[in-house]
Coordinates of C-alpha atoms in Angstrom, one line a residue:
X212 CA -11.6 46.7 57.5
X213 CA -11.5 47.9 53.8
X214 CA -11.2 51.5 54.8
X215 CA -8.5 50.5 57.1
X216 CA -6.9 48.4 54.4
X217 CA -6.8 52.0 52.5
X218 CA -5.3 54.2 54.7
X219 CA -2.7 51.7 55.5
X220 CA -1.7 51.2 51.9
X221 CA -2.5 55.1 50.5
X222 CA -0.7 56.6 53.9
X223 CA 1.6 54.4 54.3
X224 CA 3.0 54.3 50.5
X225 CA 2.8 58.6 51.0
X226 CA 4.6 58.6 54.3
X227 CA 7.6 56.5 52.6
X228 CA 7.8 58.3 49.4
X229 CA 8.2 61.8 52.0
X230 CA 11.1 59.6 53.9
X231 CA 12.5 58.5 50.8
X232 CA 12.7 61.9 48.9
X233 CA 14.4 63.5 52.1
X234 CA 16.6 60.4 51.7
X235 CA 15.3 58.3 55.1
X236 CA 14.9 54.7 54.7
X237 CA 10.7 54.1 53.8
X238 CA 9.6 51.7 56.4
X239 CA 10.2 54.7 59.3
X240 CA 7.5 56.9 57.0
X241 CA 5.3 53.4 57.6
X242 CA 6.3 52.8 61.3
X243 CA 5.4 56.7 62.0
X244 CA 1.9 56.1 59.8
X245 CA 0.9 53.2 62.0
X246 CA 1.2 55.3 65.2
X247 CA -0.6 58.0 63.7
X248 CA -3.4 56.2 62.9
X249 CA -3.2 53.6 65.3
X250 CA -5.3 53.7 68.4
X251 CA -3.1 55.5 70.8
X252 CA -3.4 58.4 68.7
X253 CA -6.1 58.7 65.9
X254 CA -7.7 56.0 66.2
X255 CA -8.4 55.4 62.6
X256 CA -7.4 51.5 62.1
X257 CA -10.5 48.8 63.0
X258 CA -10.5 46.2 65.4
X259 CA -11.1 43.0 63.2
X260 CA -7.6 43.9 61.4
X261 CA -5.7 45.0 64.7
X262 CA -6.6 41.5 66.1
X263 CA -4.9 39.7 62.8
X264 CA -2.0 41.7 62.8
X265 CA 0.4 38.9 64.2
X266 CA -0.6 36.7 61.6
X267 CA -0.2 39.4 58.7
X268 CA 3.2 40.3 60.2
X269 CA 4.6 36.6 60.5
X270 CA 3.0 35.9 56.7
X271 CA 5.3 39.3 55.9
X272 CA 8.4 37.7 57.8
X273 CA 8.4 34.6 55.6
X274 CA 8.2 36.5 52.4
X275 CA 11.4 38.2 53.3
X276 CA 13.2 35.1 54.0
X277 CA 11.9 33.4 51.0
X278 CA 13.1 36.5 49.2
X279 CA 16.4 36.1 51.3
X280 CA 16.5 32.4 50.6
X281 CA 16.2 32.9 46.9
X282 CA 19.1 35.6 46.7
X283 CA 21.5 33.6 48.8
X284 CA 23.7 31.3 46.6
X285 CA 25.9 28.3 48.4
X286 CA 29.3 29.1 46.3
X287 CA 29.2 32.3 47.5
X288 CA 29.2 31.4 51.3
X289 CA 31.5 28.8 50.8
X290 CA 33.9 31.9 49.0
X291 CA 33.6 34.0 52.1
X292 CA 33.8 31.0 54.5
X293 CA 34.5 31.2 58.4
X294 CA 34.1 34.8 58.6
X295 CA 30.4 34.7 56.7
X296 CA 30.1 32.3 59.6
X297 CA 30.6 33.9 62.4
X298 CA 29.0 37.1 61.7
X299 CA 25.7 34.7 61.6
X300 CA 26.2 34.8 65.2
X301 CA 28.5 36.3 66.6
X302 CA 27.6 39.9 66.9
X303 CA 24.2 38.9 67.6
X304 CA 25.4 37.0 70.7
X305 CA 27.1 39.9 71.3
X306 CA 24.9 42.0 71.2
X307 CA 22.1 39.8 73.4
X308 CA 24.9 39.2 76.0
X309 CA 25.2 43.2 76.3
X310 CA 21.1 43.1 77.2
X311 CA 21.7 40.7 79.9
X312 CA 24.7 42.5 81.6
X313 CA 23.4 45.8 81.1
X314 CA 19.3 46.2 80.8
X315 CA 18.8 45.2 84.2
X316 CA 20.9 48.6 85.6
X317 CA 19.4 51.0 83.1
X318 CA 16.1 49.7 82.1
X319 CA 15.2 47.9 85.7
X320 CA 14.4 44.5 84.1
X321 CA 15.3 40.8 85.4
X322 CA 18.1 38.7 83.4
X323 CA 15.3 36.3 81.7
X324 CA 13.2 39.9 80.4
X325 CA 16.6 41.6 79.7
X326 CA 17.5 38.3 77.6
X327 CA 13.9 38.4 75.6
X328 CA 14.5 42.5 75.0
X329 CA 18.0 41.1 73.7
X330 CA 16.9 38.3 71.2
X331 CA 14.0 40.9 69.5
X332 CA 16.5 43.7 69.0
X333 CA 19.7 41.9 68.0
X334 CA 18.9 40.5 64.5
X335 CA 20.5 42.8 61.8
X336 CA 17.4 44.1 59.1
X337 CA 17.4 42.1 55.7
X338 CA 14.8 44.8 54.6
X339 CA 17.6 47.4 54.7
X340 CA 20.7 45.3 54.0
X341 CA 19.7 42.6 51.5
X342 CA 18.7 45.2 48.8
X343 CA 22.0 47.3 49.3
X344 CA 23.8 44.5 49.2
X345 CA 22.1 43.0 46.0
X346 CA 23.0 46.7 44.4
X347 CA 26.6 46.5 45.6
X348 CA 27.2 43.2 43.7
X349 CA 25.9 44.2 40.7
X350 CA 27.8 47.5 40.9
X351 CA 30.2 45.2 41.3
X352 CA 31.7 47.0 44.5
X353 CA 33.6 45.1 47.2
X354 CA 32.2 42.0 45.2
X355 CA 36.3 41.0 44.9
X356 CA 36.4 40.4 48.5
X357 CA 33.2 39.2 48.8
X358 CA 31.9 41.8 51.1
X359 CA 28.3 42.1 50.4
X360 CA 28.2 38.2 49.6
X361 CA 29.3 38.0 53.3
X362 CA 26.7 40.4 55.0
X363 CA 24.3 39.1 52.7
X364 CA 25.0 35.7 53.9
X365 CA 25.6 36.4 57.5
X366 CA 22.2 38.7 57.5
X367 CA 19.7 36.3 56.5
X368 CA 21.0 33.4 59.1
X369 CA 21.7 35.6 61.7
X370 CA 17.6 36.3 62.1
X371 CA 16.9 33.0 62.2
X372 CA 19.3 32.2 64.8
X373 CA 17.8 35.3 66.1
X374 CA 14.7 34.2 66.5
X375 CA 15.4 30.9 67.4
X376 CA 16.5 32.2 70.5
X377 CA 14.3 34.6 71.1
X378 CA 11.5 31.2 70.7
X379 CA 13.7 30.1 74.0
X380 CA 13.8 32.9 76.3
X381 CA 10.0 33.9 75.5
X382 CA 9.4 30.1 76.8
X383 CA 12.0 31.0 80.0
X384 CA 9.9 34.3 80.7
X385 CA 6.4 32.3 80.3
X386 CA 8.0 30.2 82.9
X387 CA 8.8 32.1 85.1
X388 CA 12.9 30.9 85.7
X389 CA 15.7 30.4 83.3
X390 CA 15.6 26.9 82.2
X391 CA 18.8 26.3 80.4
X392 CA 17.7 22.6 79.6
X393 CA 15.6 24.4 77.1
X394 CA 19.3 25.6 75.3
X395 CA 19.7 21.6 74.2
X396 CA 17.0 22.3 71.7
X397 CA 18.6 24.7 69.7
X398 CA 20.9 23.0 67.6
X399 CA 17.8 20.3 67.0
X400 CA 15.9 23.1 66.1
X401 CA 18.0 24.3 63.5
X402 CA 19.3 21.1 62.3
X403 CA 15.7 19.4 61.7
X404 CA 14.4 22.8 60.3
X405 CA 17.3 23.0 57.7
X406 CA 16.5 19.3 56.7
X407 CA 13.2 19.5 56.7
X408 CA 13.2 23.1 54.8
X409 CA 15.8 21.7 52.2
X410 CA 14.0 18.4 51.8
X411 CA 10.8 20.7 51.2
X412 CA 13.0 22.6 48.6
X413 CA 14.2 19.7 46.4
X414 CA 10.5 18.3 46.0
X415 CA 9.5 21.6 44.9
X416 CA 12.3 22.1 42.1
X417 CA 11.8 18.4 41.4
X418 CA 8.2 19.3 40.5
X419 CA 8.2 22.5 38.9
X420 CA 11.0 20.3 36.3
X421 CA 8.6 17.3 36.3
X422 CA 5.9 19.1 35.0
X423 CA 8.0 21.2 32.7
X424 CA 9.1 18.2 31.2
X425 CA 5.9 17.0 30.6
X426 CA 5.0 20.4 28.7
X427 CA 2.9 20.9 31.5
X428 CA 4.9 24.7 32.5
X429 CA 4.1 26.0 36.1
X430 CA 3.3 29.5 35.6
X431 CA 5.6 31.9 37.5
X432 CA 2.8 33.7 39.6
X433 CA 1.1 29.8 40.5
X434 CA 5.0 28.7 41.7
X435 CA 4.6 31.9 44.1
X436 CA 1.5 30.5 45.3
X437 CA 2.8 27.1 45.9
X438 CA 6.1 28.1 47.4
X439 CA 3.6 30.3 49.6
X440 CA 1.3 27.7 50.8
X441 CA 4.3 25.3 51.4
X442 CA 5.8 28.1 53.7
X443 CA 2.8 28.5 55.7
X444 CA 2.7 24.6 56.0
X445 CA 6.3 24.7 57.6
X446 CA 5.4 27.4 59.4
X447 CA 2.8 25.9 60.9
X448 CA 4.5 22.9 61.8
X449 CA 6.4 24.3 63.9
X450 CA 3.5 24.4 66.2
X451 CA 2.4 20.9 65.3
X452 CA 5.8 20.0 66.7
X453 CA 5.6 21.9 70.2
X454 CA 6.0 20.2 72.9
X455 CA 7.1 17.0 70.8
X456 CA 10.3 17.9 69.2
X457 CA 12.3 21.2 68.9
X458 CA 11.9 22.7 64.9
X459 CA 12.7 26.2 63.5
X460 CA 9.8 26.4 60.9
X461 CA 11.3 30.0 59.8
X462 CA 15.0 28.3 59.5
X463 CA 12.9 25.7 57.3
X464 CA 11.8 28.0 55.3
X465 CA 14.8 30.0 54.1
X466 CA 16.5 26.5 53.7
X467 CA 13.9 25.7 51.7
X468 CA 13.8 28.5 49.7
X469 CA 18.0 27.6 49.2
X470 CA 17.3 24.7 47.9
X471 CA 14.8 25.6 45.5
X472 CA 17.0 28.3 44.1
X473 CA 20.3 25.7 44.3
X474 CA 18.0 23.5 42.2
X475 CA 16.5 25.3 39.6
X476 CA 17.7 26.8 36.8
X477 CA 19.4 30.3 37.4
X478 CA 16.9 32.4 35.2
X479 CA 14.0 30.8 37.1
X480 CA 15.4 31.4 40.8
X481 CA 16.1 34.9 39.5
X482 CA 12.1 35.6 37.9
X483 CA 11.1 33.9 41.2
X484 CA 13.3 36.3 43.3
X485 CA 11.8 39.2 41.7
X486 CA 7.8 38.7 41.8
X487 CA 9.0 38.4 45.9
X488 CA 10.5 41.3 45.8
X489 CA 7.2 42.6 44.2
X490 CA 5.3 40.7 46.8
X491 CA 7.1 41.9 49.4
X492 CA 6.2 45.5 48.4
X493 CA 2.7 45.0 49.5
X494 CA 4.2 43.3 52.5
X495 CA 6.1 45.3 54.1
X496 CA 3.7 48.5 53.9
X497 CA 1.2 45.8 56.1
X498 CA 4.3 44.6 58.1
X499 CA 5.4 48.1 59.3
X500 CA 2.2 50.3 59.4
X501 CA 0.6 47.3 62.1
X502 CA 3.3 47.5 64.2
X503 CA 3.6 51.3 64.3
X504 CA 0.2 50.8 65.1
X505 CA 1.2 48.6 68.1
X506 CA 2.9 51.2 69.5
X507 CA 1.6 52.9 72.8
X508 CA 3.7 56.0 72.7
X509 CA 3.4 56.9 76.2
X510 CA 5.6 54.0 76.8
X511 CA 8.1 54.8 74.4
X512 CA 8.3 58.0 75.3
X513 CA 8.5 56.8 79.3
X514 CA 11.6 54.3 77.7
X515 CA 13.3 57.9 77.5
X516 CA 17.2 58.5 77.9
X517 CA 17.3 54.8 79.5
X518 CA 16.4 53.4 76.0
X519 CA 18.5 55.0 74.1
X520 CA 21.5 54.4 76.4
X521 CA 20.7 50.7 76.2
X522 CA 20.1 50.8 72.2
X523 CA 23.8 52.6 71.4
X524 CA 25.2 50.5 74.5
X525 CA 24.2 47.7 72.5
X526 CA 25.3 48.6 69.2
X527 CA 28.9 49.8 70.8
X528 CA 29.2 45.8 71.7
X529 CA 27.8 44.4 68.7
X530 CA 30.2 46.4 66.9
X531 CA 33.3 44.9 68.7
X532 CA 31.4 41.3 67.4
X533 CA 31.5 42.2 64.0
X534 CA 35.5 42.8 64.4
X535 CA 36.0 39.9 66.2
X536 CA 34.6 38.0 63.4
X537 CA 36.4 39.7 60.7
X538 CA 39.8 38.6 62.6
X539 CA 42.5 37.1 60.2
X540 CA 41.1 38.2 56.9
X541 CA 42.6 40.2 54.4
X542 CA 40.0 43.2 54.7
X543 CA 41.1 46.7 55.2
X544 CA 39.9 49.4 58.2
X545 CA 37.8 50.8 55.6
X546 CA 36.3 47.9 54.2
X547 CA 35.5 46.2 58.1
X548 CA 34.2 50.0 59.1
X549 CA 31.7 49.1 56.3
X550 CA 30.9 45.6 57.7
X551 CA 30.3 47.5 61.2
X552 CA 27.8 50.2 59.7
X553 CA 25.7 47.5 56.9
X554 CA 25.2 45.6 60.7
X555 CA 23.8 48.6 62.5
X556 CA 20.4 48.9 61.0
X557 CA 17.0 47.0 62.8
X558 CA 14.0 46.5 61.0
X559 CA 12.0 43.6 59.4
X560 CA 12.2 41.2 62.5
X561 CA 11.7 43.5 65.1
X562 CA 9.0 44.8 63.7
X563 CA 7.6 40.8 63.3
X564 CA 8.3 39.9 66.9
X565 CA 8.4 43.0 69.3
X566 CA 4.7 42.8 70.3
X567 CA 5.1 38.8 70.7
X568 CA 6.3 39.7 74.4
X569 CA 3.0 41.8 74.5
X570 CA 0.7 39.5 72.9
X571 CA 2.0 36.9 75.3
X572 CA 0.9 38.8 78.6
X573 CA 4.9 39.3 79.4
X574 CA 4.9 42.3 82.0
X575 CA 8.0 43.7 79.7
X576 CA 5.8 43.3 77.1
X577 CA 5.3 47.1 76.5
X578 CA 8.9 47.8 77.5
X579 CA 10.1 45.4 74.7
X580 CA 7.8 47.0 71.7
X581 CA 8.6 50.6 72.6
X582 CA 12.5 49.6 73.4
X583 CA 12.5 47.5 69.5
X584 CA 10.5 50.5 67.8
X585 CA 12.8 53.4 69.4
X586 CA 16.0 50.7 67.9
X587 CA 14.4 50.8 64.4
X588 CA 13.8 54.5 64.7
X589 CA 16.8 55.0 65.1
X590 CA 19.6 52.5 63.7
X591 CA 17.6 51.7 60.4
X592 CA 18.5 55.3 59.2
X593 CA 21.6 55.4 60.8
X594 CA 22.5 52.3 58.8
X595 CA 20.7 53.1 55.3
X596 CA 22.4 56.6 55.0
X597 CA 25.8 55.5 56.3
X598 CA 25.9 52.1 54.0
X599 CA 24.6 54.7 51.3
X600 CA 27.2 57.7 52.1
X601 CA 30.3 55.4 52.8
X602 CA 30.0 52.6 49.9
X603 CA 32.0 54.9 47.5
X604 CA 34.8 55.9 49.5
X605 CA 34.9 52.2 51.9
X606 CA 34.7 49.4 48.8
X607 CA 36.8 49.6 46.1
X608 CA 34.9 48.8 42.6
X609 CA 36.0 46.1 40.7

C-alpha cells in the first residue's frame, strides 16, 4: 500500500502541475493518473487500497464541504437572497429532469437508471468554483452585485441537495421500481440534517470559547481533528438512522461547519478555513487519482458520441436553469453569461459518488462512472478556463 500511496501522491502532484502549466484545471492531470495506473491499464495501484477507496473518497467529500461550510457566511446569502436560492436547485433539477427525458433515447437506460445518471452528474464542482470565487471577492470583482457570494452560496447547497437525491433514486434502482413515497423524506432529510449539523456547530464554538476562557487555548491543528472526528460521527449517523428516520449526514455537516464559522470569531473561522484548504490538498490528490483509477476505459470509450450528446444536452438545459433563476434581478447579459459558465464545471462530487452505482451492483453501474468521468473531463476545463478567460471582461471590479 505504501508504494501505491507514492505513486498516487508523486504522479499525481506531477500530472497536475503538467495540467496546470498548460493552464487545465489539476484534478484532470489526477483523474488521467488514476487510469494510468489503475488496473485497467498499468496495473500499478494494490488491492488493499482499491478496496478502501470509497471510504477515502467520502472522508475527501466532507473536507470540501467543511472547507465550503467555513467560507460560506449567512449575511451574504441573505444579500443575494431568492436568486442565491434558486440556483441551489434549480438548475440542478434542471439538469436531472433533462437525464430522465433524454438518457433513455441516447444512452438506452430505464427512467429510475437515467434519474440515478442524473443526480451524480448534476451537482456544480465546489473544487473548481469555490476557490475562483474566493479570488473574485477578494479581487473585489462582481463583489457589488454579489455575484460570486451567490455562486458560492448556491454551489455548496446545491451538492448536498444533489446528493440527497441521488441517496433516493440509488434506493429506487436497488428496488427495482420508482417509489415516490421515498420523495416525502427529503425535506426531513435536510431539515433534521441542518438542525442536527447546526446544533453540532454551536457546541463546538461553544467549546473551543469555554476552554479559551479558561486559558485552556485549543490549538488550531487539534480543532481540525475535532471538527474531523465530529464530521465522521455525523456522517456516520446517517447510517445509524437508516431505515428509522430520513437524515442528510453530509447536509449536517456543512451546516455544522456554518455554524461554527457564524459562531466564532472571524480570525479563527478564517485560520480554520485555511489549514482545510491545506488538508484538502492531500485530499483531493487521493479523491481524484482512486477514481480515475475506477475507471474501466473500455466503457468510457463504448459511452462514445452517445455520452457526450447526453453531457452537452444536459448542460444546454441546466443552462436555461441558471437563467430562469437569475429572472427579475438587476444583472446584466454579461454578468448572467458568467453565472452560466462558473455552473458548467463537474468535479469533486462526481468523482465521490460515480462508482456508488457500481459499488452497489447497479447494472448502469459502469455506464454511470464512465458517463460522470467523460462530464468531468470535459466540463471542469470548459468551466476553469472560461470563468478564468471571461472574469475580466464579464464583472465589473469594484
Amino acid at each position: 500500500m505504501l508504494t501505491s500511496l507514492a505513486l498516487i501522491f508523486l504522479v499525481g502532484l506531477a500530472m497536475a502541475a503538467l495540467c496546470q502549466m498548460i493552464r487545465l484545471p489539476r484534478i484532470i492531470g489526477m483523474l488521467l493518473t488514476g487510469i494510468l495506473l489503475g488496473p485497467y491499464v498499468l496495473n500499478l495501484l494494490d488491492d488493499s487500497i482499491l478496496l478502501v477507496s470509497a471510504d477515502l473518497r467520502e472522508m475527501a467529500l466532507v473536507i470540501i464541504l467543511i472547507k465550503a461550510g467555513l467560507s460560506l457566511k449567512l449575511q451574504d446569502l441573505k444579500a443575494v437572497g431568492r436568486p442565491a436560492l434558486m440556483m441551489s436547485f434549480v438548475p440542478a433539477s434542471f439538469e436531472i429532469v433533462a437525464y430522465i427525458l433524454f438518457a433513455p433515447l441516447v444512452l438506452g437506460l430505464t427512467r429510475v437508471e437515467a434519474a440515478v445518471m442524473g443526480s451524480v452528474l448534476a451537482a456544480v464542482s465546489p473544487a473548481v468554483v469555490v476557490p475562483r470565487m474566493v479570488q473574485l471577492m477578494e479581487e473585489g470583482r462582481g463583489t457589488k452585485q454579489h455575484i460570486p457570494q451567490m455562486i458560492l452560496a448556491g454551489a455548496s447547497l446545491d451538492d448536498v441537495f444533489v446528493i440527497v437525491l441521488f441517496s433516493t433514486f440509488t434506493g429506487m434502482a436497488q428496488g427495482g421500481s420508482a417509489d415516490l413515497s421515498a420523495f416525502a423524506g427529503i425535506p426531513v432529510s435536510i431539515v433534521l440534517g441542518i438542525v442536527v449539523g447546526a446544533v453540532s456547530g454551536v457546541g463546538l464554538a461553544w467549546f473551543f470559547e469555554t476552554r479559551y476562557a479558561r486559558s485552556h487555548k485549543v490549538r488550531g491543528s487539534v480543532k481540525v481533528i475535532i471538527i474531523l472526528g465530529t464530521a465522521f460521527l455525523l456522517t456516520a449517523l446517517e447510517d445509524w438512522l437508516d431505515g428509522l428516520v430520513p437524515f442528510s449526514g453530509l447536509l449536517a455537516v456543512i451546516a455544522m461547519a456554518c455554524a461554527l464559522q457564524m459562531r466564532s470569531a472571524e480570525v479563527v473561522s478564517r485560520r480554520l478555513s485555511e489549514k482545510f484548504g491545506k488538508l484538502w490538498l492531500a485530499a483531493e490528490v487521493i479523491l481524484f487519482v482512486l477514481v480515475g483509477a475506477a475507471v474501466d476505459i473500455r466503457y468510457t470509450l463504448a459511452a462514445g458520441a452517445g455520452a457526450l450528446v447526453m453531457i452537452f444536452l444536459a448542460l444546454a438545459v441546466r443552462s436555461c436553469g441558471v437563467l430562469v433563476c437569475l429572472l427579475g434581478t438587476a444583472l446584466t447579459a454579461k454578468e448572467r453569461l458568467f453565472c452560466v459558465i462558473s455552473y458548467l464545471p463537474k468535479a469533486t462530487v462526481q468523482a465521490a459518488i460515480g462508482s456508488v452505482p457500481l459499488a452497489m451492483g447497479l447494472s448502469c453501474g459502469n455506464l454511470v462512472l464512465s458517463v460522470a468521468v467523460l462530464g468531468i473531463l470535459i466540463t471542469a476545463p470548459l468551466g476553469a478556463l472560461g470563468m478564468d478567460a471571461t472574469k475580466h471582461r464579464l464583472l465589473r471590479a469594484e
